[in-house]
C-alpha cells in the first residue's frame, strides 16, 4: 500500500463531526476512476492515421476562454464531482466540498486524505488544446471540453505533480509513475481523437513509443 502523506492541517473537529453525521448518507463506494479510455490497439490504429502538424501558438490564449469548473448538479461543480468519483469513502458537506476521504494519485502513486492536496488535471491541457485547434472553437465548445466528464479528460492527482506537468504534451512530460503511462497515453489519444485536436511530431512519436510497449 502506498504511504499516506499529510502536508496540511487535518480536518477541523466540526468537519469531522459532520462527516460522522453524514456517513450513513454517503455510504463508502469502491475506488473509481476516469472513464475507461480506448484500448492500446485502438489508440495505435488511430495514431497510424494521424499526420503530424506543427503546433499553433498560444497567442490570444487565456484559461478564461475555457470556463470551468461548471455546475454539474445542485451545488456540485466539476471539480467536486471528480473528487467524489476518484476518491474512496468521500464525504461531502452541504456545499458539495469534500471534507474527508482518500485519494490515490495515479501519476505518482501518492495517497492523500485532504482534498486540497489534489488538483483536477486536464489530461490534454487547456493551452495544449488551444495550440492544437481549440483556438478556433466557440467558448461554449471550449467549456464543454474543460468540463468533460464523459471522456478520460479529468483526473484527481497530486497538486504539485500536476503543476510540474503544466501544459506539456507527452513528448515533453509523462507521469513519473511508469506503470500508468500506457493508460495515460490511451487517455490522451482518446481525448484528442474525440475532440479532433491535432498532434505534433514529437507528441505522436512519444505516444507511439509508449503504446508499442503496452
mmCIF file with all atom_site columns, C-alpha atoms in Angstrom:
data_model
loop_
_atom_site.group_PDB
_atom_site.id
_atom_site.type_symbol
_atom_site.label_atom_id
_atom_site.label_alt_id
_atom_site.label_comp_id
_atom_site.label_asym_id
_atom_site.label_entity_id
_atom_site.label_seq_id
_atom_site.pdbx_PDB_ins_code
_atom_site.Cartn_x
_atom_site.Cartn_y
_atom_site.Cartn_z
_atom_site.occupancy
_atom_site.B_iso_or_equiv
_atom_site.pdbx_formal_charge
_atom_site.auth_seq_id
_atom_site.auth_comp_id
_atom_site.auth_asym_id
_atom_site.auth_atom_id
_atom_site.pdbx_PDB_model_num
ATOM 1   C CA . UNK A 1 1   ? 0.000   0.000  0.000   1.00 0.00 ? 1   UNK A CA 1
ATOM 2   C CA . UNK A 1 2   ? 1.317   3.483  -0.798  1.00 0.00 ? 2   UNK A CA 1
ATOM 3   C CA . UNK A 1 3   ? 2.275   5.726  2.069   1.00 0.00 ? 3   UNK A CA 1
ATOM 4   C CA . UNK A 1 4   ? -0.255  8.309  3.186   1.00 0.00 ? 4   UNK A CA 1
ATOM 5   C CA . UNK A 1 5   ? 1.174   11.822 3.095   1.00 0.00 ? 5   UNK A CA 1
ATOM 6   C CA . UNK A 1 6   ? -0.140  14.666 5.202   1.00 0.00 ? 6   UNK A CA 1
ATOM 7   C CA . UNK A 1 7   ? 1.199   18.091 4.307   1.00 0.00 ? 7   UNK A CA 1
ATOM 8   C CA . UNK A 1 8   ? -1.549  20.226 5.728   1.00 0.00 ? 8   UNK A CA 1
ATOM 9   C CA . UNK A 1 9   ? -3.516  20.530 8.989   1.00 0.00 ? 9   UNK A CA 1
ATOM 10  C CA . UNK A 1 10  ? -6.104  17.805 9.383   1.00 0.00 ? 10  UNK A CA 1
ATOM 11  C CA . UNK A 1 11  ? -9.857  18.256 9.097   1.00 0.00 ? 11  UNK A CA 1
ATOM 12  C CA . UNK A 1 12  ? -11.346 20.544 11.762  1.00 0.00 ? 12  UNK A CA 1
ATOM 13  C CA . UNK A 1 13  ? -13.349 18.961 14.552  1.00 0.00 ? 13  UNK A CA 1
ATOM 14  C CA . UNK A 1 14  ? -16.579 20.408 13.175  1.00 0.00 ? 14  UNK A CA 1
ATOM 15  C CA . UNK A 1 15  ? -15.893 18.849 9.788   1.00 0.00 ? 15  UNK A CA 1
ATOM 16  C CA . UNK A 1 16  ? -15.111 15.536 11.476  1.00 0.00 ? 16  UNK A CA 1
ATOM 17  C CA . UNK A 1 17  ? -18.415 15.725 13.301  1.00 0.00 ? 17  UNK A CA 1
ATOM 18  C CA . UNK A 1 18  ? -20.202 16.493 10.058  1.00 0.00 ? 18  UNK A CA 1
ATOM 19  C CA . UNK A 1 19  ? -18.501 13.514 8.440   1.00 0.00 ? 19  UNK A CA 1
ATOM 20  C CA . UNK A 1 20  ? -19.786 11.266 11.213  1.00 0.00 ? 20  UNK A CA 1
ATOM 21  C CA . UNK A 1 21  ? -23.301 12.624 10.868  1.00 0.00 ? 21  UNK A CA 1
ATOM 22  C CA . UNK A 1 22  ? -23.367 12.232 7.104   1.00 0.00 ? 22  UNK A CA 1
ATOM 23  C CA . UNK A 1 23  ? -21.551 8.904  6.839   1.00 0.00 ? 23  UNK A CA 1
ATOM 24  C CA . UNK A 1 24  ? -24.799 6.985  6.640   1.00 0.00 ? 24  UNK A CA 1
ATOM 25  C CA . UNK A 1 25  ? -25.990 9.065  3.708   1.00 0.00 ? 25  UNK A CA 1
ATOM 26  C CA . UNK A 1 26  ? -22.645 8.962  1.922   1.00 0.00 ? 26  UNK A CA 1
ATOM 27  C CA . UNK A 1 27  ? -22.015 5.250  2.010   1.00 0.00 ? 27  UNK A CA 1
ATOM 28  C CA . UNK A 1 28  ? -18.470 4.121  1.066   1.00 0.00 ? 28  UNK A CA 1
ATOM 29  C CA . UNK A 1 29  ? -18.037 3.129  -2.544  1.00 0.00 ? 29  UNK A CA 1
ATOM 30  C CA . UNK A 1 30  ? -15.371 1.215  -4.402  1.00 0.00 ? 30  UNK A CA 1
ATOM 31  C CA . UNK A 1 31  ? -12.411 3.115  -5.815  1.00 0.00 ? 31  UNK A CA 1
ATOM 32  C CA . UNK A 1 32  ? -13.419 4.875  -9.001  1.00 0.00 ? 32  UNK A CA 1
ATOM 33  C CA . UNK A 1 33  ? -11.514 6.300  -11.924 1.00 0.00 ? 33  UNK A CA 1
ATOM 34  C CA . UNK A 1 34  ? -11.964 8.344  -15.096 1.00 0.00 ? 34  UNK A CA 1
ATOM 35  C CA . UNK A 1 35  ? -13.979 6.746  -17.932 1.00 0.00 ? 35  UNK A CA 1
ATOM 36  C CA . UNK A 1 36  ? -12.070 3.819  -19.447 1.00 0.00 ? 36  UNK A CA 1
ATOM 37  C CA . UNK A 1 37  ? -10.044 5.082  -22.431 1.00 0.00 ? 37  UNK A CA 1
ATOM 38  C CA . UNK A 1 38  ? -9.810  3.386  -25.801 1.00 0.00 ? 38  UNK A CA 1
ATOM 39  C CA . UNK A 1 39  ? -7.670  0.253  -25.922 1.00 0.00 ? 39  UNK A CA 1
ATOM 40  C CA . UNK A 1 40  ? -3.977  0.386  -26.748 1.00 0.00 ? 40  UNK A CA 1
ATOM 41  C CA . UNK A 1 41  ? -4.639  -1.295 -30.097 1.00 0.00 ? 41  UNK A CA 1
ATOM 42  C CA . UNK A 1 42  ? -7.345  1.254  -30.965 1.00 0.00 ? 42  UNK A CA 1
ATOM 43  C CA . UNK A 1 43  ? -5.017  4.085  -29.950 1.00 0.00 ? 43  UNK A CA 1
ATOM 44  C CA . UNK A 1 44  ? -2.207  2.665  -32.098 1.00 0.00 ? 44  UNK A CA 1
ATOM 45  C CA . UNK A 1 45  ? -4.614  2.294  -35.035 1.00 0.00 ? 45  UNK A CA 1
ATOM 46  C CA . UNK A 1 46  ? -5.735  5.904  -34.685 1.00 0.00 ? 46  UNK A CA 1
ATOM 47  C CA . UNK A 1 47  ? -2.172  7.201  -34.420 1.00 0.00 ? 47  UNK A CA 1
ATOM 48  C CA . UNK A 1 48  ? -1.358  5.412  -37.682 1.00 0.00 ? 48  UNK A CA 1
ATOM 49  C CA . UNK A 1 49  ? -3.852  7.738  -39.391 1.00 0.00 ? 49  UNK A CA 1
ATOM 50  C CA . UNK A 1 50  ? -2.510  10.932 -37.809 1.00 0.00 ? 50  UNK A CA 1
ATOM 51  C CA . UNK A 1 51  ? -0.426  13.291 -39.916 1.00 0.00 ? 51  UNK A CA 1
ATOM 52  C CA . UNK A 1 52  ? 1.659   15.390 -37.514 1.00 0.00 ? 52  UNK A CA 1
ATOM 53  C CA . UNK A 1 53  ? 1.005   19.112 -37.635 1.00 0.00 ? 53  UNK A CA 1
ATOM 54  C CA . UNK A 1 54  ? 3.140   21.937 -36.287 1.00 0.00 ? 54  UNK A CA 1
ATOM 55  C CA . UNK A 1 55  ? 1.591   23.302 -33.121 1.00 0.00 ? 55  UNK A CA 1
ATOM 56  C CA . UNK A 1 56  ? -0.045  26.705 -33.205 1.00 0.00 ? 56  UNK A CA 1
ATOM 57  C CA . UNK A 1 57  ? 0.945   29.498 -30.853 1.00 0.00 ? 57  UNK A CA 1
ATOM 58  C CA . UNK A 1 58  ? -0.570  30.482 -27.518 1.00 0.00 ? 58  UNK A CA 1
ATOM 59  C CA . UNK A 1 59  ? -1.347  33.933 -28.877 1.00 0.00 ? 59  UNK A CA 1
ATOM 60  C CA . UNK A 1 60  ? -4.713  35.027 -27.504 1.00 0.00 ? 60  UNK A CA 1
ATOM 61  C CA . UNK A 1 61  ? -4.888  32.110 -25.059 1.00 0.00 ? 61  UNK A CA 1
ATOM 62  C CA . UNK A 1 62  ? -6.480  32.512 -21.649 1.00 0.00 ? 62  UNK A CA 1
ATOM 63  C CA . UNK A 1 63  ? -7.864  29.946 -19.233 1.00 0.00 ? 63  UNK A CA 1
ATOM 64  C CA . UNK A 1 64  ? -10.925 32.179 -19.039 1.00 0.00 ? 64  UNK A CA 1
ATOM 65  C CA . UNK A 1 65  ? -11.720 31.113 -22.599 1.00 0.00 ? 65  UNK A CA 1
ATOM 66  C CA . UNK A 1 66  ? -12.259 27.577 -21.209 1.00 0.00 ? 66  UNK A CA 1
ATOM 67  C CA . UNK A 1 67  ? -14.826 28.289 -18.434 1.00 0.00 ? 67  UNK A CA 1
ATOM 68  C CA . UNK A 1 68  ? -14.520 25.787 -15.582 1.00 0.00 ? 68  UNK A CA 1
ATOM 69  C CA . UNK A 1 69  ? -15.470 24.353 -13.175 1.00 0.00 ? 69  UNK A CA 1
ATOM 70  C CA . UNK A 1 70  ? -19.082 24.231 -14.332 1.00 0.00 ? 70  UNK A CA 1
ATOM 71  C CA . UNK A 1 71  ? -22.061 23.235 -12.204 1.00 0.00 ? 71  UNK A CA 1
ATOM 72  C CA . UNK A 1 72  ? -22.908 19.553 -12.609 1.00 0.00 ? 72  UNK A CA 1
ATOM 73  C CA . UNK A 1 73  ? -25.892 19.347 -10.268 1.00 0.00 ? 73  UNK A CA 1
ATOM 74  C CA . UNK A 1 74  ? -27.111 21.335 -7.286  1.00 0.00 ? 74  UNK A CA 1
ATOM 75  C CA . UNK A 1 75  ? -24.101 22.900 -5.580  1.00 0.00 ? 75  UNK A CA 1
ATOM 76  C CA . UNK A 1 76  ? -21.660 20.376 -7.072  1.00 0.00 ? 76  UNK A CA 1
ATOM 77  C CA . UNK A 1 77  ? -19.249 21.607 -9.719  1.00 0.00 ? 77  UNK A CA 1
ATOM 78  C CA . UNK A 1 78  ? -16.955 19.580 -11.956 1.00 0.00 ? 78  UNK A CA 1
ATOM 79  C CA . UNK A 1 79  ? -14.035 19.616 -9.511  1.00 0.00 ? 79  UNK A CA 1
ATOM 80  C CA . UNK A 1 80  ? -16.109 18.275 -6.615  1.00 0.00 ? 80  UNK A CA 1
ATOM 81  C CA . UNK A 1 81  ? -17.713 15.690 -8.900  1.00 0.00 ? 81  UNK A CA 1
ATOM 82  C CA . UNK A 1 82  ? -14.279 14.355 -9.928  1.00 0.00 ? 82  UNK A CA 1
ATOM 83  C CA . UNK A 1 83  ? -13.058 14.326 -6.323  1.00 0.00 ? 83  UNK A CA 1
ATOM 84  C CA . UNK A 1 84  ? -16.094 12.239 -5.340  1.00 0.00 ? 84  UNK A CA 1
ATOM 85  C CA . UNK A 1 85  ? -15.636 9.922  -8.330  1.00 0.00 ? 85  UNK A CA 1
ATOM 86  C CA . UNK A 1 86  ? -11.900 9.367  -7.934  1.00 0.00 ? 86  UNK A CA 1
ATOM 87  C CA . UNK A 1 87  ? -11.785 9.023  -4.157  1.00 0.00 ? 87  UNK A CA 1
ATOM 88  C CA . UNK A 1 88  ? -12.704 6.352  -1.621  1.00 0.00 ? 88  UNK A CA 1
ATOM 89  C CA . UNK A 1 89  ? -15.128 6.976  1.265   1.00 0.00 ? 89  UNK A CA 1
ATOM 90  C CA . UNK A 1 90  ? -15.520 10.604 0.202   1.00 0.00 ? 90  UNK A CA 1
ATOM 91  C CA . UNK A 1 91  ? -17.868 12.631 2.399   1.00 0.00 ? 91  UNK A CA 1
ATOM 92  C CA . UNK A 1 92  ? -19.122 15.986 1.128   1.00 0.00 ? 92  UNK A CA 1
ATOM 93  C CA . UNK A 1 93  ? -20.684 18.849 3.071   1.00 0.00 ? 93  UNK A CA 1
ATOM 94  C CA . UNK A 1 94  ? -23.862 20.720 2.141   1.00 0.00 ? 94  UNK A CA 1
ATOM 95  C CA . UNK A 1 95  ? -21.870 22.847 -0.313  1.00 0.00 ? 95  UNK A CA 1
ATOM 96  C CA . UNK A 1 96  ? -20.559 19.664 -2.001  1.00 0.00 ? 96  UNK A CA 1
ATOM 97  C CA . UNK A 1 97  ? -16.990 20.229 -0.745  1.00 0.00 ? 97  UNK A CA 1
ATOM 98  C CA . UNK A 1 98  ? -15.108 17.046 0.180   1.00 0.00 ? 98  UNK A CA 1
ATOM 99  C CA . UNK A 1 99  ? -14.470 17.092 3.938   1.00 0.00 ? 99  UNK A CA 1
ATOM 100 C CA . UNK A 1 100 ? -12.956 13.621 4.208   1.00 0.00 ? 100 UNK A CA 1
ATOM 101 C CA . UNK A 1 101 ? -11.885 10.705 2.063   1.00 0.00 ? 101 UNK A CA 1
ATOM 102 C CA . UNK A 1 102 ? -8.836  9.124  0.494   1.00 0.00 ? 102 UNK A CA 1
ATOM 103 C CA . UNK A 1 103 ? -7.396  9.726  -2.964  1.00 0.00 ? 103 UNK A CA 1
ATOM 104 C CA . UNK A 1 104 ? -4.736  7.735  -4.799  1.00 0.00 ? 104 UNK A CA 1
ATOM 105 C CA . UNK A 1 105 ? -2.838  9.792  -7.359  1.00 0.00 ? 105 UNK A CA 1
ATOM 106 C CA . UNK A 1 106 ? -2.204  7.565  -10.374 1.00 0.00 ? 106 UNK A CA 1
ATOM 107 C CA . UNK A 1 107 ? 0.515   9.875  -11.700 1.00 0.00 ? 107 UNK A CA 1
ATOM 108 C CA . UNK A 1 108 ? 2.912   9.429  -8.787  1.00 0.00 ? 108 UNK A CA 1
ATOM 109 C CA . UNK A 1 109 ? 1.489   6.714  -6.524  1.00 0.00 ? 109 UNK A CA 1
ATOM 110 C CA . UNK A 1 110 ? 0.846   9.019  -3.550  1.00 0.00 ? 110 UNK A CA 1
ATOM 111 C CA . UNK A 1 111 ? -2.261  8.774  -1.358  1.00 0.00 ? 111 UNK A CA 1
ATOM 112 C CA . UNK A 1 112 ? -3.883  11.878 0.133   1.00 0.00 ? 112 UNK A CA 1
ATOM 113 C CA . UNK A 1 113 ? -6.561  12.400 2.760   1.00 0.00 ? 113 UNK A CA 1
ATOM 114 C CA . UNK A 1 114 ? -7.052  16.165 2.354   1.00 0.00 ? 114 UNK A CA 1
ATOM 115 C CA . UNK A 1 115 ? -8.864  17.296 -0.788  1.00 0.00 ? 115 UNK A CA 1
ATOM 116 C CA . UNK A 1 116 ? -6.813  20.473 -1.130  1.00 0.00 ? 116 UNK A CA 1
ATOM 117 C CA . UNK A 1 117 ? -3.747  18.314 -1.832  1.00 0.00 ? 117 UNK A CA 1
ATOM 118 C CA . UNK A 1 118 ? -5.378  17.309 -5.113  1.00 0.00 ? 118 UNK A CA 1
ATOM 119 C CA . UNK A 1 119 ? -5.638  19.123 -8.425  1.00 0.00 ? 119 UNK A CA 1
ATOM 120 C CA . UNK A 1 120 ? -8.037  18.058 -11.146 1.00 0.00 ? 120 UNK A CA 1
ATOM 121 C CA . UNK A 1 121 ? -5.777  17.578 -14.148 1.00 0.00 ? 121 UNK A CA 1
ATOM 122 C CA . UNK A 1 122 ? -6.953  18.221 -17.685 1.00 0.00 ? 122 UNK A CA 1
ATOM 123 C CA . UNK A 1 123 ? -5.227  15.236 -19.315 1.00 0.00 ? 123 UNK A CA 1
ATOM 124 C CA . UNK A 1 124 ? -4.963  17.282 -22.507 1.00 0.00 ? 124 UNK A CA 1
ATOM 125 C CA . UNK A 1 125 ? -4.129  20.699 -21.011 1.00 0.00 ? 125 UNK A CA 1
ATOM 126 C CA . UNK A 1 126 ? -6.200  23.713 -21.984 1.00 0.00 ? 126 UNK A CA 1
ATOM 127 C CA . UNK A 1 127 ? -3.241  25.573 -23.509 1.00 0.00 ? 127 UNK A CA 1
ATOM 128 C CA . UNK A 1 128 ? -2.261  22.428 -25.436 1.00 0.00 ? 128 UNK A CA 1
ATOM 129 C CA . UNK A 1 129 ? -5.807  22.171 -26.769 1.00 0.00 ? 129 UNK A CA 1
ATOM 130 C CA . UNK A 1 130 ? -5.664  25.845 -27.807 1.00 0.00 ? 130 UNK A CA 1
ATOM 131 C CA . UNK A 1 131 ? -2.467  25.229 -29.789 1.00 0.00 ? 131 UNK A CA 1
ATOM 132 C CA . UNK A 1 132 ? -3.954  22.085 -31.314 1.00 0.00 ? 132 UNK A CA 1
ATOM 133 C CA . UNK A 1 133 ? -7.165  23.548 -32.705 1.00 0.00 ? 133 UNK A CA 1
ATOM 134 C CA . UNK A 1 134 ? -9.333  24.814 -29.853 1.00 0.00 ? 134 UNK A CA 1
ATOM 135 C CA . UNK A 1 135 ? -8.393  28.416 -30.639 1.00 0.00 ? 135 UNK A CA 1
ATOM 136 C CA . UNK A 1 136 ? -10.995 28.275 -33.420 1.00 0.00 ? 136 UNK A CA 1
ATOM 137 C CA . UNK A 1 137 ? -13.747 26.822 -31.219 1.00 0.00 ? 137 UNK A CA 1
ATOM 138 C CA . UNK A 1 138 ? -16.613 28.724 -29.666 1.00 0.00 ? 138 UNK A CA 1
ATOM 139 C CA . UNK A 1 139 ? -16.353 29.485 -25.954 1.00 0.00 ? 139 UNK A CA 1
ATOM 140 C CA . UNK A 1 140 ? -19.264 27.090 -25.415 1.00 0.00 ? 140 UNK A CA 1
ATOM 141 C CA . UNK A 1 141 ? -17.333 24.219 -27.010 1.00 0.00 ? 141 UNK A CA 1
ATOM 142 C CA . UNK A 1 142 ? -14.225 25.058 -25.005 1.00 0.00 ? 142 UNK A CA 1
ATOM 143 C CA . UNK A 1 143 ? -16.349 24.998 -21.844 1.00 0.00 ? 143 UNK A CA 1
ATOM 144 C CA . UNK A 1 144 ? -17.605 21.506 -22.735 1.00 0.00 ? 144 UNK A CA 1
ATOM 145 C CA . UNK A 1 145 ? -14.005 20.377 -23.275 1.00 0.00 ? 145 UNK A CA 1
ATOM 146 C CA . UNK A 1 146 ? -12.794 21.845 -19.969 1.00 0.00 ? 146 UNK A CA 1
ATOM 147 C CA . UNK A 1 147 ? -15.560 20.088 -18.020 1.00 0.00 ? 147 UNK A CA 1
ATOM 148 C CA . UNK A 1 148 ? -15.684 16.812 -19.998 1.00 0.00 ? 148 UNK A CA 1
ATOM 149 C CA . UNK A 1 149 ? -16.693 14.005 -17.634 1.00 0.00 ? 149 UNK A CA 1
ATOM 150 C CA . UNK A 1 150 ? -17.594 11.596 -20.441 1.00 0.00 ? 150 UNK A CA 1
ATOM 151 C CA . UNK A 1 151 ? -14.119 11.167 -21.901 1.00 0.00 ? 151 UNK A CA 1
ATOM 152 C CA . UNK A 1 152 ? -10.986 10.348 -19.809 1.00 0.00 ? 152 UNK A CA 1
ATOM 153 C CA . UNK A 1 153 ? -10.026 14.033 -19.713 1.00 0.00 ? 153 UNK A CA 1
ATOM 154 C CA . UNK A 1 154 ? -10.234 14.795 -15.978 1.00 0.00 ? 154 UNK A CA 1
ATOM 155 C CA . UNK A 1 155 ? -8.445  13.042 -13.105 1.00 0.00 ? 155 UNK A CA 1
ATOM 156 C CA . UNK A 1 156 ? -7.631  13.893 -9.477  1.00 0.00 ? 156 UNK A CA 1
ATOM 157 C CA . UNK A 1 157 ? -3.861  13.868 -8.918  1.00 0.00 ? 157 UNK A CA 1
ATOM 158 C CA . UNK A 1 158 ? -1.217  15.280 -6.572  1.00 0.00 ? 158 UNK A CA 1
ATOM 159 C CA . UNK A 1 159 ? -1.282  19.053 -6.977  1.00 0.00 ? 159 UNK A CA 1
ATOM 160 C CA . UNK A 1 160 ? 2.452   19.686 -7.386  1.00 0.00 ? 160 UNK A CA 1
ATOM 161 C CA . UNK A 1 161 ? 2.780   16.848 -9.922  1.00 0.00 ? 161 UNK A CA 1
ATOM 162 C CA . UNK A 1 162 ? 0.012   18.432 -11.967 1.00 0.00 ? 162 UNK A CA 1
ATOM 163 C CA . UNK A 1 163 ? 1.745   21.794 -11.691 1.00 0.00 ? 163 UNK A CA 1
ATOM 164 C CA . UNK A 1 164 ? 5.026   20.239 -12.878 1.00 0.00 ? 164 UNK A CA 1
ATOM 165 C CA . UNK A 1 165 ? 3.185   18.905 -15.935 1.00 0.00 ? 165 UNK A CA 1
ATOM 166 C CA . UNK A 1 166 ? 1.805   22.342 -16.772 1.00 0.00 ? 166 UNK A CA 1
ATOM 167 C CA . UNK A 1 167 ? 0.701   22.438 -20.415 1.00 0.00 ? 167 UNK A CA 1
ATOM 168 C CA . UNK A 1 168 ? 3.264   19.904 -21.664 1.00 0.00 ? 168 UNK A CA 1
ATOM 169 C CA . UNK A 1 169 ? 2.368   17.155 -24.136 1.00 0.00 ? 169 UNK A CA 1
ATOM 170 C CA . UNK A 1 170 ? 3.642   13.527 -23.913 1.00 0.00 ? 170 UNK A CA 1
ATOM 171 C CA . UNK A 1 171 ? 6.707   14.431 -25.967 1.00 0.00 ? 171 UNK A CA 1
ATOM 172 C CA . UNK A 1 172 ? 7.856   16.546 -23.009 1.00 0.00 ? 172 UNK A CA 1
ATOM 173 C CA . UNK A 1 173 ? 6.098   15.016 -19.984 1.00 0.00 ? 173 UNK A CA 1
ATOM 174 C CA . UNK A 1 174 ? 4.703   11.669 -18.894 1.00 0.00 ? 174 UNK A CA 1
ATOM 175 C CA . UNK A 1 175 ? 3.510   10.567 -15.435 1.00 0.00 ? 175 UNK A CA 1
ATOM 176 C CA . UNK A 1 176 ? 6.501   9.811  -13.178 1.00 0.00 ? 176 UNK A CA 1
ATOM 177 C CA . UNK A 1 177 ? 4.802   6.544  -12.201 1.00 0.00 ? 177 UNK A CA 1
ATOM 178 C CA . UNK A 1 178 ? 5.772   4.454  -15.222 1.00 0.00 ? 178 UNK A CA 1
ATOM 179 C CA . UNK A 1 179 ? 3.071   1.835  -14.570 1.00 0.00 ? 179 UNK A CA 1
ATOM 180 C CA . UNK A 1 180 ? 0.436   4.423  -15.526 1.00 0.00 ? 180 UNK A CA 1
ATOM 181 C CA . UNK A 1 181 ? 1.998   5.611  -18.759 1.00 0.00 ? 181 UNK A CA 1
ATOM 182 C CA . UNK A 1 182 ? 0.143   3.161  -21.005 1.00 0.00 ? 182 UNK A CA 1
ATOM 183 C CA . UNK A 1 183 ? -3.176  4.271  -19.540 1.00 0.00 ? 183 UNK A CA 1
ATOM 184 C CA . UNK A 1 184 ? -2.178  7.931  -19.775 1.00 0.00 ? 184 UNK A CA 1
ATOM 185 C CA . UNK A 1 185 ? -1.228  7.559  -23.454 1.00 0.00 ? 185 UNK A CA 1
ATOM 186 C CA . UNK A 1 186 ? -4.566  5.868  -24.177 1.00 0.00 ? 186 UNK A CA 1
ATOM 187 C CA . UNK A 1 187 ? -6.392  8.676  -22.353 1.00 0.00 ? 187 UNK A CA 1
ATOM 188 C CA . UNK A 1 188 ? -4.508  11.355 -24.277 1.00 0.00 ? 188 UNK A CA 1
ATOM 189 C CA . UNK A 1 189 ? -5.173  9.766  -27.682 1.00 0.00 ? 189 UNK A CA 1
ATOM 190 C CA . UNK A 1 190 ? -8.830  9.150  -26.790 1.00 0.00 ? 190 UNK A CA 1
ATOM 191 C CA . UNK A 1 191 ? -9.385  12.813 -25.885 1.00 0.00 ? 191 UNK A CA 1
ATOM 192 C CA . UNK A 1 192 ? -7.531  14.206 -28.892 1.00 0.00 ? 192 UNK A CA 1
ATOM 193 C CA . UNK A 1 193 ? -9.327  11.833 -31.254 1.00 0.00 ? 193 UNK A CA 1
ATOM 194 C CA . UNK A 1 194 ? -12.776 12.669 -29.912 1.00 0.00 ? 194 UNK A CA 1
ATOM 195 C CA . UNK A 1 195 ? -12.241 16.429 -29.944 1.00 0.00 ? 195 UNK A CA 1
ATOM 196 C CA . UNK A 1 196 ? -10.442 16.458 -33.299 1.00 0.00 ? 196 UNK A CA 1
ATOM 197 C CA . UNK A 1 197 ? -7.256  18.039 -31.970 1.00 0.00 ? 197 UNK A CA 1
ATOM 198 C CA . UNK A 1 198 ? -4.009  17.855 -33.917 1.00 0.00 ? 198 UNK A CA 1
ATOM 199 C CA . UNK A 1 199 ? -0.711  16.333 -32.782 1.00 0.00 ? 199 UNK A CA 1
ATOM 200 C CA . UNK A 1 200 ? 2.830   17.466 -33.444 1.00 0.00 ? 200 UNK A CA 1
ATOM 201 C CA . UNK A 1 201 ? 5.586   15.036 -34.423 1.00 0.00 ? 201 UNK A CA 1
ATOM 202 C CA . UNK A 1 202 ? 7.280   14.812 -31.016 1.00 0.00 ? 202 UNK A CA 1
ATOM 203 C CA . UNK A 1 203 ? 3.954   14.184 -29.315 1.00 0.00 ? 203 UNK A CA 1
ATOM 204 C CA . UNK A 1 204 ? 2.945   11.465 -31.781 1.00 0.00 ? 204 UNK A CA 1
ATOM 205 C CA . UNK A 1 205 ? 6.353   9.741  -31.586 1.00 0.00 ? 205 UNK A CA 1
ATOM 206 C CA . UNK A 1 206 ? 6.240   9.652  -27.774 1.00 0.00 ? 206 UNK A CA 1
ATOM 207 C CA . UNK A 1 207 ? 2.722   8.193  -27.803 1.00 0.00 ? 207 UNK A CA 1
ATOM 208 C CA . UNK A 1 208 ? 3.633   5.538  -30.374 1.00 0.00 ? 208 UNK A CA 1
ATOM 209 C CA . UNK A 1 209 ? 6.706   4.543  -28.337 1.00 0.00 ? 209 UNK A CA 1
ATOM 210 C CA . UNK A 1 210 ? 4.683   4.143  -25.149 1.00 0.00 ? 210 UNK A CA 1
ATOM 211 C CA . UNK A 1 211 ? 1.761   2.352  -26.780 1.00 0.00 ? 211 UNK A CA 1
ATOM 212 C CA . UNK A 1 212 ? 4.043   -0.088 -28.619 1.00 0.00 ? 212 UNK A CA 1
ATOM 213 C CA . UNK A 1 213 ? 5.070   -1.379 -25.203 1.00 0.00 ? 213 UNK A CA 1
ATOM 214 C CA . UNK A 1 214 ? 1.516   -1.771 -23.903 1.00 0.00 ? 214 UNK A CA 1
#
